[in-house]
GROMACS .gro file of C-alpha atoms in nm:
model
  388
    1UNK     CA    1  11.884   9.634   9.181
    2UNK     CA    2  11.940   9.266   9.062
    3UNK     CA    3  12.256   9.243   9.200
    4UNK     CA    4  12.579   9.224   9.006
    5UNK     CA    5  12.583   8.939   8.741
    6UNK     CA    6  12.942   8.792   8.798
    7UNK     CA    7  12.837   8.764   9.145
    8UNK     CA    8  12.489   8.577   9.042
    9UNK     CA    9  12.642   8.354   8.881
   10UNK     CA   10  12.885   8.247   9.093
   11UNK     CA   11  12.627   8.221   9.350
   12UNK     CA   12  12.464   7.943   9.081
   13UNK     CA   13  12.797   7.758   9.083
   14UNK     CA   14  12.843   7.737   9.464
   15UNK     CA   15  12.492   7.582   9.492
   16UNK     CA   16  12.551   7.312   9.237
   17UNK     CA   17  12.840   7.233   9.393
   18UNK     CA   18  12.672   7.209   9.752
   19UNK     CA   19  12.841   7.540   9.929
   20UNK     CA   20  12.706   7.649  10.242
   21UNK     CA   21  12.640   8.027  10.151
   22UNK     CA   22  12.404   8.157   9.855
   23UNK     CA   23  12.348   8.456   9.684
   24UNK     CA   24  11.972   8.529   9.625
   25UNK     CA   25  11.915   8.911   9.591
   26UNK     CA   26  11.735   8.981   9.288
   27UNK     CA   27  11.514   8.833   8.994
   28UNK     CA   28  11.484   8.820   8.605
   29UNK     CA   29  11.080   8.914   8.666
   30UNK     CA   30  10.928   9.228   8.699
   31UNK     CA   31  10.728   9.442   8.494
   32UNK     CA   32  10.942   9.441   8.174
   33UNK     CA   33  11.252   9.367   8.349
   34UNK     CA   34  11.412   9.229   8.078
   35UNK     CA   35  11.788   9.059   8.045
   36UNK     CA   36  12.037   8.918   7.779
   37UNK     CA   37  11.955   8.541   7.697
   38UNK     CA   38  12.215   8.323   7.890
   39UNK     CA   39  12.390   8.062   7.727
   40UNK     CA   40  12.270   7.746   8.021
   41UNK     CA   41  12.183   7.416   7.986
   42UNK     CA   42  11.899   7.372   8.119
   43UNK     CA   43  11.814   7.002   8.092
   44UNK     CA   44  11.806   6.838   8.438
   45UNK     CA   45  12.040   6.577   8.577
   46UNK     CA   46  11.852   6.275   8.737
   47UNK     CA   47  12.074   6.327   8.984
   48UNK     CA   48  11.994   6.534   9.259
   49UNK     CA   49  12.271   6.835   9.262
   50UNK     CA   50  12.226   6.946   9.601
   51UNK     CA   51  12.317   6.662   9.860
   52UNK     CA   52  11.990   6.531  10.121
   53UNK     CA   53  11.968   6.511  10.431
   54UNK     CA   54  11.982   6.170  10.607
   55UNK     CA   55  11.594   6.238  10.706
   56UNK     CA   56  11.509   6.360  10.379
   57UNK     CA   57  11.336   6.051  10.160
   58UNK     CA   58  11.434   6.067   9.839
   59UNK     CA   59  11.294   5.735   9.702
   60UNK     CA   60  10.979   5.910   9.545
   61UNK     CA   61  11.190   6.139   9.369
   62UNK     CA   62  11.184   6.156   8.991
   63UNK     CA   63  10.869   5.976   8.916
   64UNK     CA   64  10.515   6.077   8.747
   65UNK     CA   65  10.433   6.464   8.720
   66UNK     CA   66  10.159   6.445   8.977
   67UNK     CA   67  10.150   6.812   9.062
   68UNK     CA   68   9.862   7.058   9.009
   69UNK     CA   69   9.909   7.317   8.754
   70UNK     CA   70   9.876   7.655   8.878
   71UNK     CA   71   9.723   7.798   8.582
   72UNK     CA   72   9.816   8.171   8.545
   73UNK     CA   73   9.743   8.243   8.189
   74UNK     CA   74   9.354   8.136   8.331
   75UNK     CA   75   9.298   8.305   8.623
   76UNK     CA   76   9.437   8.649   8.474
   77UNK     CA   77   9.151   8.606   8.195
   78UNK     CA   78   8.884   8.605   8.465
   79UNK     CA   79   9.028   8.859   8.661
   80UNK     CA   80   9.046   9.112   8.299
   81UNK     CA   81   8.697   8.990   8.261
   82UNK     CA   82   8.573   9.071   8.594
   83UNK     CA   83   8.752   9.420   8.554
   84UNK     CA   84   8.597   9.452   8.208
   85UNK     CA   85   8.247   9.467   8.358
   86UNK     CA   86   8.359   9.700   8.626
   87UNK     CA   87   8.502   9.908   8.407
   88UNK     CA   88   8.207   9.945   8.233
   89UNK     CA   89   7.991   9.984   8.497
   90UNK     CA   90   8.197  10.321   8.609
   91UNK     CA   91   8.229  10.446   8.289
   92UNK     CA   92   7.856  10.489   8.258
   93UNK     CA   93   7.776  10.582   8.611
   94UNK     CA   94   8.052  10.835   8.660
   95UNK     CA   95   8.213  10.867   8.307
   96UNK     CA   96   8.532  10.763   8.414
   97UNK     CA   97   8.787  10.568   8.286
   98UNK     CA   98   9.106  10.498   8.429
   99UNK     CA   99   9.387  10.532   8.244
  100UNK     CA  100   9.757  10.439   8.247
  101UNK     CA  101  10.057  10.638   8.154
  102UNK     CA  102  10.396  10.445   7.992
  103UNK     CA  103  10.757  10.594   7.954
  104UNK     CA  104  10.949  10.391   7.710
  105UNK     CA  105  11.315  10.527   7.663
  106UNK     CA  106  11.480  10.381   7.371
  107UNK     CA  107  11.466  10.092   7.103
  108UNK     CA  108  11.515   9.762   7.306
  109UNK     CA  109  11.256   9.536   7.079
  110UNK     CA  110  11.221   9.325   7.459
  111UNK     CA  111  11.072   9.638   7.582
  112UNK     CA  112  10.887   9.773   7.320
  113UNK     CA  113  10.679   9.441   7.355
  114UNK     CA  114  10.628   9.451   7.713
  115UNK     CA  115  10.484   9.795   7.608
  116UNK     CA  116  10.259   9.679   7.334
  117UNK     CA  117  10.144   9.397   7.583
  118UNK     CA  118  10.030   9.608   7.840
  119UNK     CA  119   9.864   9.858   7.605
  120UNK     CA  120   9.682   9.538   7.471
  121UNK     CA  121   9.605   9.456   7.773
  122UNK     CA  122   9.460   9.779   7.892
  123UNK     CA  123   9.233   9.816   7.545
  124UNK     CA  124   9.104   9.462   7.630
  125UNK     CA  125   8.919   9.601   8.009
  126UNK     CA  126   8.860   9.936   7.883
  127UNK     CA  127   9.168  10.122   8.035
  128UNK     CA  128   9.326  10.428   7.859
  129UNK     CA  129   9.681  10.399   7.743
  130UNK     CA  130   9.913  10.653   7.682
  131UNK     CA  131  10.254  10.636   7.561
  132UNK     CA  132  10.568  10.827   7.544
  133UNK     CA  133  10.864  10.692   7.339
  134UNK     CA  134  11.161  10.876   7.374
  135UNK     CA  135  11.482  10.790   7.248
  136UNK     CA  136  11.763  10.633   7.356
  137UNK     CA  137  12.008  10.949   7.396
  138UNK     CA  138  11.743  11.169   7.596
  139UNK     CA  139  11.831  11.333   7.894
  140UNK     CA  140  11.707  11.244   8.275
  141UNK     CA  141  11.544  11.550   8.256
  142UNK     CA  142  11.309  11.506   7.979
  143UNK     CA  143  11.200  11.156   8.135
  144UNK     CA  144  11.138  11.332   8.425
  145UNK     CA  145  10.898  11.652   8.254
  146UNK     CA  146  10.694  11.373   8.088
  147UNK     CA  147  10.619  11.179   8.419
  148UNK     CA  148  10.581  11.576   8.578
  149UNK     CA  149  10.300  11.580   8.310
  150UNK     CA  150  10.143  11.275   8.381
  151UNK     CA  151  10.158  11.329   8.785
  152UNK     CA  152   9.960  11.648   8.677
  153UNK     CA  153   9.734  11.472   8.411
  154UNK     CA  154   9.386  11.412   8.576
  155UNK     CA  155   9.340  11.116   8.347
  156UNK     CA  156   9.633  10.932   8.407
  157UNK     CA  157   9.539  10.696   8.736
  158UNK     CA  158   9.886  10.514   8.681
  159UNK     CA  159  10.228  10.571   8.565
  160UNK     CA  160  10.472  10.288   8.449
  161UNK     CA  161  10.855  10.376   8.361
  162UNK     CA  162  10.946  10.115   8.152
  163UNK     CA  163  11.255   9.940   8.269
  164UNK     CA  164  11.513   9.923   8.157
  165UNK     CA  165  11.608  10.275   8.162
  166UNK     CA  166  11.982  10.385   7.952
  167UNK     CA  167  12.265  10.355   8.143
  168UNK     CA  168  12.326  10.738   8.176
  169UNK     CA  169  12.003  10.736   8.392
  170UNK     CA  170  11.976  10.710   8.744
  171UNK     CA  171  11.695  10.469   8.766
  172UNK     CA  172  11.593  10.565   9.162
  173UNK     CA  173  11.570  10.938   9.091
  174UNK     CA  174  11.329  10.870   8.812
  175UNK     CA  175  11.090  10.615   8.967
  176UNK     CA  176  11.068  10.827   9.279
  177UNK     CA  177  10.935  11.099   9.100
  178UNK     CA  178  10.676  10.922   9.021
  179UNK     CA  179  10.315  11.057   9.274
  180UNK     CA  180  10.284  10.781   9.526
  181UNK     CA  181   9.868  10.765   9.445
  182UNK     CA  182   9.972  10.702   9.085
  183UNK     CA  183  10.248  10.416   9.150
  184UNK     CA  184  10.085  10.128   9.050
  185UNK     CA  185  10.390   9.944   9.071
  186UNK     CA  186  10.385   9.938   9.426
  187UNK     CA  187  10.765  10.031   9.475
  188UNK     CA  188  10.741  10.366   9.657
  189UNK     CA  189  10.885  10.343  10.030
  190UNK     CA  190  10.574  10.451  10.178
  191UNK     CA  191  10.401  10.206  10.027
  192UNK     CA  192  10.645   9.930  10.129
  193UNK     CA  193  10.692  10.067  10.432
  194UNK     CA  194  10.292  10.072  10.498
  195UNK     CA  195  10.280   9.681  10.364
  196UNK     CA  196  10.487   9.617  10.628
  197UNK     CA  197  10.329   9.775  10.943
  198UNK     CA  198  10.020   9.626  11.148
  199UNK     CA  199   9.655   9.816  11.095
  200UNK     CA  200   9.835   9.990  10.786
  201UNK     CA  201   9.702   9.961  10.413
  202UNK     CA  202   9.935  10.051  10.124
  203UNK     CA  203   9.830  10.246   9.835
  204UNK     CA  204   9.914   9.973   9.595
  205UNK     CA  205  10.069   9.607   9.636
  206UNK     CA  206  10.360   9.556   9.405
  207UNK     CA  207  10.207   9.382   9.104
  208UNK     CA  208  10.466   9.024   9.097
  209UNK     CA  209  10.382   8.961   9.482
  210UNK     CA  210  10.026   9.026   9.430
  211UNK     CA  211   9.954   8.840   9.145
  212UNK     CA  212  10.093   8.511   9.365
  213UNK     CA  213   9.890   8.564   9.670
  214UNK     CA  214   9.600   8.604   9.426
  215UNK     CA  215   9.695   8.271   9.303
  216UNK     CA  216   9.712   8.117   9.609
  217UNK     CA  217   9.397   8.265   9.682
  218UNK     CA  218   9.168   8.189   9.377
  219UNK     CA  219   9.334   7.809   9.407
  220UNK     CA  220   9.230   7.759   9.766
  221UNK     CA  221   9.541   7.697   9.911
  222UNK     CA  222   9.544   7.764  10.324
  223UNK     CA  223   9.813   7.998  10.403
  224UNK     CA  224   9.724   8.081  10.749
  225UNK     CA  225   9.981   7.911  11.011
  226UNK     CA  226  10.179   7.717  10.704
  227UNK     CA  227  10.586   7.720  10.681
  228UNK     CA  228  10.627   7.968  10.350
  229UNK     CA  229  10.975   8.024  10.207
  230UNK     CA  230  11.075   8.324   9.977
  231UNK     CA  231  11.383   8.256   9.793
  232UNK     CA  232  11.535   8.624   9.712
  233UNK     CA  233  11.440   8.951   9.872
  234UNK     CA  234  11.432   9.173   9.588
  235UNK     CA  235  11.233   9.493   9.655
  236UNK     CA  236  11.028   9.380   9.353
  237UNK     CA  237  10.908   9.011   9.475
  238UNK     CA  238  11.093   8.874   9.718
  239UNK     CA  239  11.089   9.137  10.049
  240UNK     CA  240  10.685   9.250   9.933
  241UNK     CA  241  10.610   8.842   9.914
  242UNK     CA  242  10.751   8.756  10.234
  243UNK     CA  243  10.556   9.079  10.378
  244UNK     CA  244  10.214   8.969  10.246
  245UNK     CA  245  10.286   8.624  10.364
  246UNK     CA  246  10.316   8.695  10.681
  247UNK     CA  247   9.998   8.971  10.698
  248UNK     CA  248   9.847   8.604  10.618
  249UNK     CA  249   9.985   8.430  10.921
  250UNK     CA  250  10.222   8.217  10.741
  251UNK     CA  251  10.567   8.166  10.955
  252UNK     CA  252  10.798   8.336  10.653
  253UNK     CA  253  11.154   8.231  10.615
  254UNK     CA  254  11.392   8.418  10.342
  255UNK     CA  255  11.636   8.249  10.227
  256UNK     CA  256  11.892   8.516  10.093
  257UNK     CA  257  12.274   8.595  10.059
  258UNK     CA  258  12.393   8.457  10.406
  259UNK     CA  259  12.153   8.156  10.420
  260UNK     CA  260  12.343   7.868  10.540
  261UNK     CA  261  12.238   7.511  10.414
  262UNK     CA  262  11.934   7.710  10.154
  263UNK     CA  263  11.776   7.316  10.079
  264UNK     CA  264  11.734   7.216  10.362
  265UNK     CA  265  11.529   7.516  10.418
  266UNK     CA  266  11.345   7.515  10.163
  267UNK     CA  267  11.255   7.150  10.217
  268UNK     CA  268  11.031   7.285  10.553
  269UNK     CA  269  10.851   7.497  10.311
  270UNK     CA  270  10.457   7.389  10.296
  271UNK     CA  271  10.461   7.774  10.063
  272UNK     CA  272  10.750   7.823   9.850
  273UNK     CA  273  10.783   8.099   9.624
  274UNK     CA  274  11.112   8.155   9.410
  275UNK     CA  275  11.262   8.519   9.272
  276UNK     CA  276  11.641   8.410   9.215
  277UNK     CA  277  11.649   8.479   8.838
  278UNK     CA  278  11.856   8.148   8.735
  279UNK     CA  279  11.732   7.923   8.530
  280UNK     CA  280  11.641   7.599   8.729
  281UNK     CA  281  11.865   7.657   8.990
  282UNK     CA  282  11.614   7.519   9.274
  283UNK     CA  283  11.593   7.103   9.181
  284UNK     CA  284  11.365   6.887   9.304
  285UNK     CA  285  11.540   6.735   9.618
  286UNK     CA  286  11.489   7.145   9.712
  287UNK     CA  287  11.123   7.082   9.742
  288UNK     CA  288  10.897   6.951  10.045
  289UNK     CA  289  10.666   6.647   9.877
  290UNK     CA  290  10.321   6.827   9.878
  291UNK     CA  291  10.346   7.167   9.863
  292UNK     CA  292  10.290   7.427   9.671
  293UNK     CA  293  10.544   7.619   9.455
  294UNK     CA  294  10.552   7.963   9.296
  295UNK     CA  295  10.810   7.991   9.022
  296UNK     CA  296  10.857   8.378   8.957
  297UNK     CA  297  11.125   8.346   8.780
  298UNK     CA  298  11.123   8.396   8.416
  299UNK     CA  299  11.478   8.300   8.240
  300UNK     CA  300  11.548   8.275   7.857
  301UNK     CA  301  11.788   8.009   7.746
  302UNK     CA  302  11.954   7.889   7.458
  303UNK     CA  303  11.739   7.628   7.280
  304UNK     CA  304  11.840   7.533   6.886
  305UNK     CA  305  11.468   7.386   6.852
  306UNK     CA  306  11.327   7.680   6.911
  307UNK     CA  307  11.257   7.938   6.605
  308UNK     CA  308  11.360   8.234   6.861
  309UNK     CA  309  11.655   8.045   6.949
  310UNK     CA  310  11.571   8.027   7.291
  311UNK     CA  311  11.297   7.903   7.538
  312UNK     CA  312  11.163   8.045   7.872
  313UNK     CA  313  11.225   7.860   8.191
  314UNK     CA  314  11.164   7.928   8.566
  315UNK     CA  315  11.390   7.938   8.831
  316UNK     CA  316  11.269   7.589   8.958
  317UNK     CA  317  11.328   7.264   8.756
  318UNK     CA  318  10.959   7.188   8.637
  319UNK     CA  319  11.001   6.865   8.561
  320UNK     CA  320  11.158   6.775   8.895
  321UNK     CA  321  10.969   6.968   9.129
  322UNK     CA  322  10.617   6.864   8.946
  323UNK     CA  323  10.696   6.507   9.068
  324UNK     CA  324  10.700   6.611   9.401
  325UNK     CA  325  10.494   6.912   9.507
  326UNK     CA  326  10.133   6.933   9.503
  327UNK     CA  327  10.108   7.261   9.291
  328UNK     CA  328  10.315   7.448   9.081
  329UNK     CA  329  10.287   7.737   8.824
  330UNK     CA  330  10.455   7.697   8.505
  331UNK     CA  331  10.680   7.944   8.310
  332UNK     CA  332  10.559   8.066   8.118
  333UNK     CA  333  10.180   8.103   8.183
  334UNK     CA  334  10.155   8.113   8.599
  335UNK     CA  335  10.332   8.422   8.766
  336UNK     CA  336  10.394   8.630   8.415
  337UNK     CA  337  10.005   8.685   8.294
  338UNK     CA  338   9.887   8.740   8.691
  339UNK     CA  339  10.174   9.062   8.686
  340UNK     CA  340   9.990   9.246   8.391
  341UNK     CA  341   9.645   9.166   8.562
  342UNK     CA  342   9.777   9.318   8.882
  343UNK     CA  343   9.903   9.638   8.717
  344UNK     CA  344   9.526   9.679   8.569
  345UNK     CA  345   9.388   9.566   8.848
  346UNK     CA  346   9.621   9.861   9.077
  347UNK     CA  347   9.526  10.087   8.795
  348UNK     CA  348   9.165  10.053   8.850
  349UNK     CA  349   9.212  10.079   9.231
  350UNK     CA  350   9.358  10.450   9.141
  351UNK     CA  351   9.122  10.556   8.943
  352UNK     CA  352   8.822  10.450   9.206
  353UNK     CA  353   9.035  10.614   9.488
  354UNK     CA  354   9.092  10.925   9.270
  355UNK     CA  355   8.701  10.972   9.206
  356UNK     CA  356   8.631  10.961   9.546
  357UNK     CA  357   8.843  11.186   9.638
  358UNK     CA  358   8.712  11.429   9.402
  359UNK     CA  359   8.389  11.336   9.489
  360UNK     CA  360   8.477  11.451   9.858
  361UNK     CA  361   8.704  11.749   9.760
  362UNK     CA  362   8.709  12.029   9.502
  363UNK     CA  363   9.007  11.942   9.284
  364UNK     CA  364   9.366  11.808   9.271
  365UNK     CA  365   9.446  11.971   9.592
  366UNK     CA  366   9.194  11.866   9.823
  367UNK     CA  367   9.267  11.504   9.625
  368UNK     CA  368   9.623  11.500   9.740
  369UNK     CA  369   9.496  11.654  10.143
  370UNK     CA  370   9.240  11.337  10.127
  371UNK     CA  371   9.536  11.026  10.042
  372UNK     CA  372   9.598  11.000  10.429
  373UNK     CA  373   9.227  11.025  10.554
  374UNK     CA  374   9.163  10.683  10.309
  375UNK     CA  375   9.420  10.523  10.458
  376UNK     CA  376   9.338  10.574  10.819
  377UNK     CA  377   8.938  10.495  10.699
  378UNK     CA  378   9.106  10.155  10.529
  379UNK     CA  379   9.323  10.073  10.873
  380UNK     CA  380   8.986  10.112  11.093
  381UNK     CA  381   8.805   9.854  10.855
  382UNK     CA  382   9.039   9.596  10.930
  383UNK     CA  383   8.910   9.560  11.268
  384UNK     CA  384   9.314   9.560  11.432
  385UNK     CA  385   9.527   9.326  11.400
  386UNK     CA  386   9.703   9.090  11.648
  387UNK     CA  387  10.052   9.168  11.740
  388UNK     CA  388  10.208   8.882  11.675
   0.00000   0.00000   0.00000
């Protein structure tokens, strides 16, 4: 899904050394994604890497950190506190609670945090958590009884596989059989495919995406008829970002594989969000003076100093771009927190949907008959949309 590593890399070298075609396809962050540490230096030149344009002004460049922070770690606190009280509030007017069902497959210590985070995170709002650790050597087929059991499991609302998955596994097979009302992560076609039509509502949003609209959102930040460039079109971030972008009336631009002359693009970009997965590969003379910048990425690199041995960076130099932009997030603590909030918050959304439809029905059946009357009742609410 990320794209084969050799050619990642090299993609890296031929932007530092100012070639006319990139490789963005994939990115380190997901929802437990999780990758090797590279060995990178990752302190920044002075220097910009990528040559300017004659137009471009580059006299500002380099000062005083001026930029906003885009405070993720913040606004995914009052977002598990506003679903906290909601939570509640069902709980003892319907008894329900939603609940959330995680595959783990093997002993990756990465992973088994990601887990323990989320299940933290869930006990925090009031959400259920159930796990299933099975090891390394199990066969597809017992992953795919367990996530059988929770498609069938009234209690689960969501289902996570935890990736990622053993190399004897065939990753698609397993995350499609995953019930489209209980894909929280947003991934199934239908619901991409429904993201991406007019007058259509998916079932869920996937959670990365999300979490930076929200951001743009709770900051204020007009996104209606502003130049917004996506860096990557991952189905995880970058294709879902540029999708919800442009439901906002932004004019979207992805820069991807066959992108000719990627900075300059990026330097039109009032919007820019980045899902390359390589560490501080977008430099400041990338980024338009004023705008606002999304750094998805989520990179470890070598760093002596540190008592892991390594540090986290984004895939935009910080310390460059915050000279220049407006607003930034930082990594960590701006897109990473808002991705666990947006898997509780698409977790709660389930469980709501699910209760009405029992409400309306007589039991998982009728349920199941009911997913495609809630979305035509969600498409009439918008009111239509313009076609273009």
């Amino acid at each position: 899904m990320y794209g084969n590593v050799g050619r990642k890399t090299a993609f890296a070298a031929a932007i530092v050394s100012t070639a006319t075609r990139s490789f963005v396809h994939g990115c380190n962050h997901g929802l437990g994604r999780v990758f090797p540490v590279t060995n990178i230096h990752a302190a920044p030149t002075r220097r910009p890497l990528v040559p300017t344009s004659r137009s471009f002004n580059t006299d500002y460049l380099f000062t005083e950190a001026s930029a906003k922070i885009i405070d993720g770690n913040s606004v995914a606190r009052d977002i598990r506190d506003e679903m906290a009280t909601e939570i509640s509030k069902m709980k003892e007017s319907s008894g329900v609670v939603p609940g959330l069902g995680v595959i783990l497959v093997g002993d990756r210590k990465d992973s088994a945090t990601y887990v323990e985070n989320k299940k933290i995170a869930c006990e925090a709002v009031g959400i259920n958590s159930y796990k299933v650790h099975l090891p390394e050597d199990s066969s597809e087929l017992e992953v795919l009884k367990h996530i059988s059991g929770f498609n069938d499991d009234p209690s689960v609302n969501g289902i996570l596989v935890q990736l990622p998955l053993p190399s004897h596994m065939n990753e698609q097979n397993i995350l499609n059989a995953v019930r489209i009302e209980k894909d929280v992560d947003g991934l199934n076609p239908l619901n991409i495919g429904l993201l991406a039509m007019l007058d259509r509502e998916p079932l869920f949003v996937p959670c990365t995406p999300k979490g930076c609209m929200e951001l743009l959102h709770r900051y204020g930040f007009s996104i209606e008829g502003k130049r917004a460039v996506v860096i990557g079109r991952s189905n995880i971030v970058g294709l879902p970002a540029a999708l919800l972008l442009q439901r906002e009336y932004a004019t979207v631009t992805v820069v991807q594989r066959g992108t000719k002359n990627p900075a300059e693009v990026t330097r039109e970009a009032d919007i820019l969000i980045s899902a390359v997965g390589q560490p501080n590969l977008i430099r400041g003379s990338w980024i338009k003076p004023g705008s606002v910048v999304i750094d998805v990425g989520i990179n470890p690199i070598k760093d002596d100093t540190s008592p892991q041995g390594y540090r986290m960076v984004g895939d935009i130099c910080f310390e460059e771009a915050s000279k220049i932009a407006s607003a930034i997030t930082p990594v960590p603590g701006g897109v990473g927190p808002m991705t666990i909030a947006m898997l509780l918050s698409n977790t709660l959304i389930s469980a709501k949907r699910a209760n009405q439809c029992f409400q309306n029905g007589t039991g998982p059946a009728k349920a199941i008959k009911n997913w495609s009357t809630l979305l035509s009742e969600t498409s009439s609410k918008t009111g239509g949309t313009k076609n273009w």
